[in-house]
Amino acid sequence: MKNFTFAFLFVFFVSFPIFGQKAKPPVKPVEQIRGAISGTVFDETGSPIEDAEILIYSVGLQRFPESFRETSDRNGKFRFENLKPRRYKISVRYAGYVLPEEFETSIENQKTYQINQELNLIVKKGGAITGKVLDENGQPIINVRVRIVRIRDEFGQKIPAQEFARYSQQNFTDDRGIYRIFGLTAGSYLVYVGDDYAYEQNLKTKETSPVYHPSDSVDTAGEVRVGFGEEVNSVDINFRSIQGFRISGTILGATPKAANNGSVAISLVNATNGVETVQTQINERDGKYAFQIEQIPDGEYEIRALQFGEKGIFSRNPIRKIKIKSADVSGLVLNLKSLNSIKGQVLIEKSPVLKAIKDCTETAETPLTSMIIKFDSAEKEKSILDSIEKIQQNISAAPEENGDFEINRLEGGKYYLNADFNDENLFVKEIFQQISTKEKRDLSNGLNLQNGENLENIKIIFSEGAAQISGKVIISEEEKSKNPAAKFIVYLIPADAENKDNILRYAESVSNSDQTFMFKNIASGNYFVSSENYSPDKEKTQKFQNPKFWDAKERLKLFEEAKNKGITQIIKPCQSFTIEIKNGQ
Amino acid sequence: MKFIRFTFRFVGLLILISGFLVSPTFSQTKETEFITNQATVSGKISIEGKPAANVAIGIIKASADWDDKPQATAKTDADGKFLLENLPAGSYYLRPEVAGFIYAGANDDESFRGEGKAVILEAGEKLENADIKLVRGAALTGRLTDSEGKPLISEQIKLETYNEKGEKTFARYNYYSGQGLTDDRGVYRFYGLKAGKYIVSFGLDAKKGGVNESNGVMKKSYHSLTYYPSVQNEKDAKIVELNVGETAENIDLRMGKKGQAFKISGKLLNEETGKPFEKERAFVSAIPTEVEADFGFPNDSVKEDGSFELRGFLPGKYIINMRFFPETEFFVPSTNFEINDKDLTNLKIYGKKGLSLSGFAKLENKSQTNIPVNLQSIGLLIFGDQFNLAKTFKSDRRTQIKSDGTFRFPALQSGELTLITYSGVFGLKIAKIEKEGVPLEKINLVEGQSIKDLLVTIRYGTNRLQGEIRFADGGGVPSDSEIRLIAKPTEQGRLDKSEAIADERGKFLLEGLTPEQYDVKVVIAKKNEDWNDSNGKILAQTRIFLVAGVDGQTVFNVNLNQ
């Protein structure tokens, strides 16, 4: 279906013929392709919405974000013209309403759109949370800022902390002490008062840390669940004094010559729920960078200091965890380290022999600009702050028309390629560093970045002729009666010994609750297929669990186990087929 | 207020684009204070004559930045009494946290000025009876719906009242806490209002023009101006009369049919090449020139191909403003346009290479005082007509002095400019601006001629001049007026001066002075009048010499009836 959409697109907007001609180099440069994204905004009753703002923005651009705004007309219609063939995410602003698809996944996994798509966007009336803020004597507190943070989605799944900023909303209490926050996406929220700069709030919260509904510090805050169109009332906050403590220390490795007059930005985040507790900046004084953060209540935190270097690249400290328990923490030393960048090029290798293969004929040329290149950190314990920063820094990249890409601000460590091809016909053939014209360093099993190192001339070779496999894990009647919606992790493991340590040939996929699964962008060859029960960590979302095969030991174990079971699946270029495997196979 | 609001919007936009924009902070800077001879302030807070218990009150330095913490804070006891201690001599504002309440009697304006009650404290002074009398503010609430009765959400209701002269004016309320903004039920609420007559309305007046942009969304339609109780003509509007502490409910507005708003679109081109700019990125906004627009303006970034589009315009006159970010050598002259009854498309707007203003800055009395700031932490700001987008909208340009003392403003047009510093450090001022040895009062950029050799002298002052104004007839200052003090160095070509307001008792404190000779003027002026030479009346004048490290003292005897 996807192939069809793509072919359709090219028939209209690219002048060169595509069917059966793929061995030929493209006649027209990709940069001249332009298209439109158009659609209609409706409410739940199917009435068109006028004057909604539709924002689209291209994914993975390092320099200028390409974002475009349109307003729907009286028929709910909108149209973006003259767009480059990139991947776009969408956002709708219409006071009091929400576009659910914007928030039902993490921003990273949010649906992307391509040019020449026609969209129907249905907005839902958001939920509302309302209540009173009262002081110790039960008197209303007037004009105090109430904030909310969404910590669970509509289905009760915990939201990764980096997503918090997307839902943070605020409002003030009125002369009766009443606040109302509305237009909320369905989910569970924390509601709190405090941590403000304003004079009034300085007076009120001087002796206290933020107070959460009903009358708590962040650790014991009560969750408030709200659905679309619902109003939850009596979400009161009984204000009281919550004791806080001081965190102080010094920063090493910062330079007064850095941008912004050499100031260092410090961020303190609660390690339990990711709520940013403090954000501040300090400057050099008497040759030192000393900091002091006040009013931090008991709990666990992560602290990060960072500085702009030349050319906008950060230096920062490895995240430090801090535990506050009824006492100040002093003498903390944060060591700033320079960050890394990766520069390289994506190339598509043409395979003339594919022309002869029947399955390989009906494919189109995919613009490189519509792909997304990412490097995932192999670090297992991903900290809350780390994940917040990943979103802020947008460390995925969309290649330029010539395939050049650049990713900045990576911390030292091991990284693995995570490519979104936007083309089912492609697979990753190789990734290496071109050291000289003759010499190249294979990086298929990950990139090791030393702090401050900038890796250049990274080549990612995509090859045509990828296969795709859909399938189903067959479970016994007994298993079915126990849990009909059981999920499995299905592994694709290279069967040829020469590839047993090649990560690019491994793949894993989590099945749906009907036990069906899918693999795309697979290189042809011999594979083993195996499965195991999927038991996700409830407190983590799936994307925070690294693939098992990244780890060399686990990879070998997977290979040996699959080999012993001895069922080999032969996958041919461009093949698309369905298999069934038994649980445990 | 308008100026600030717009600046914030614009900065917000820039932050979005640049990802992270950090401005220098100076909250680490602490002035050294002598801990001896601390003053105290005590008094009583009452609400409608009864003691107000548990009310927070702070005292903040008159020289403090908006986000500085108070010098001291306290809470009133059961009798409404408060005591603020450990206060060094100085000029302060006494500010209770009394949202929803307003000052009773003649001083009721003070609660809206934000500063609070001015207090000048001498070393070791025990100021008593600094009493504050409050009343509960009135409130006004209702619901805004469209022609079908559906709520209109996140729209700002307009609240007007009458001033002492009987003229219609914007009512004062705290805009930043979302007052008058409708919620998801269409409900709005104003509070902390003075007793008086109010006019409630929503929508745009098609006869006058304007833009429909709310929450950053440039709308394609608009609601026609409608007054409570849902009438189109102002003469049919029902005035809501509020007594002290009273709440008026059900002040509902139901809108009529919507009208069509228009758009403007076009291209920004480089004058030299006739083509779109290649690397430089600009932002575009448009502002009505003849109507005072209330909230927000259409704005967007110019696209890579130079195209731009802004929506939400009613027929009327506007000005387009474009600005590059990050800053470049180019400027875009503001362009006026008029919308009649259709979209305005295919506009061509040209960016041109601008003039520049550069030079060298030095800190003059560096050896005399312990200056809590480096030269490169000082910002320079210029303003002038060329940055004023419309009658009611003023903007500026800012740059940072480099560590070698040099600075540069690019992308300027010819015209008059005023240069000032901003540093977050009180007492740091531009003392002199010289060009080829000649002191300048204003900078005049002439077409085709950049200025390269401006010499800017910055001085840091810690001297103070304190004193008292004694009124010959024993009377005080009229409630609509205030006594202003202005101290200016007598040296030729000096631009720096120090200003202060005398408190109720006639005490004053001028701060941030340097040890030298000053002319000090005492002026009486209306509270809302600008601080310029043409406003107010000079009551007294004297010449004073300040010695390093020693606070000056002086008394002025004035007669208000002369």
Short mmCIF file of C-alpha atoms in Angstrom, two decimals, chain A residues 151-159 536-542:
data_model
loop_
_atom_site.label_atom_id
_atom_site.label_comp_id
_atom_site.label_asym_id
_atom_site.label_seq_id
_atom_site.Cartn_x
_atom_site.Cartn_y
_atom_site.Cartn_z
CA ILE A 151 2.69 11.93 33.55
CA ARG A 152 0.49 9.17 32.12
CA ASP A 153 -1.22 8.82 28.79
CA GLU A 154 -4.86 7.99 28.14
CA PHE A 155 -4.16 4.28 28.73
CA GLY A 156 -2.28 4.71 32.00
CA GLN A 157 1.15 4.19 30.43
CA LYS A 158 3.88 6.34 31.96
CA ILE A 159 5.04 9.18 29.74
CA PRO A 536 7.83 -4.75 28.88
CA ASP A 537 9.01 -2.81 31.83
CA LYS A 538 5.83 -0.99 32.82
CA GLU A 539 7.68 2.08 33.93
CA LYS A 540 9.59 2.38 30.70
CA THR A 541 8.27 2.71 27.24
CA GLN A 542 9.42 0.21 24.71
#
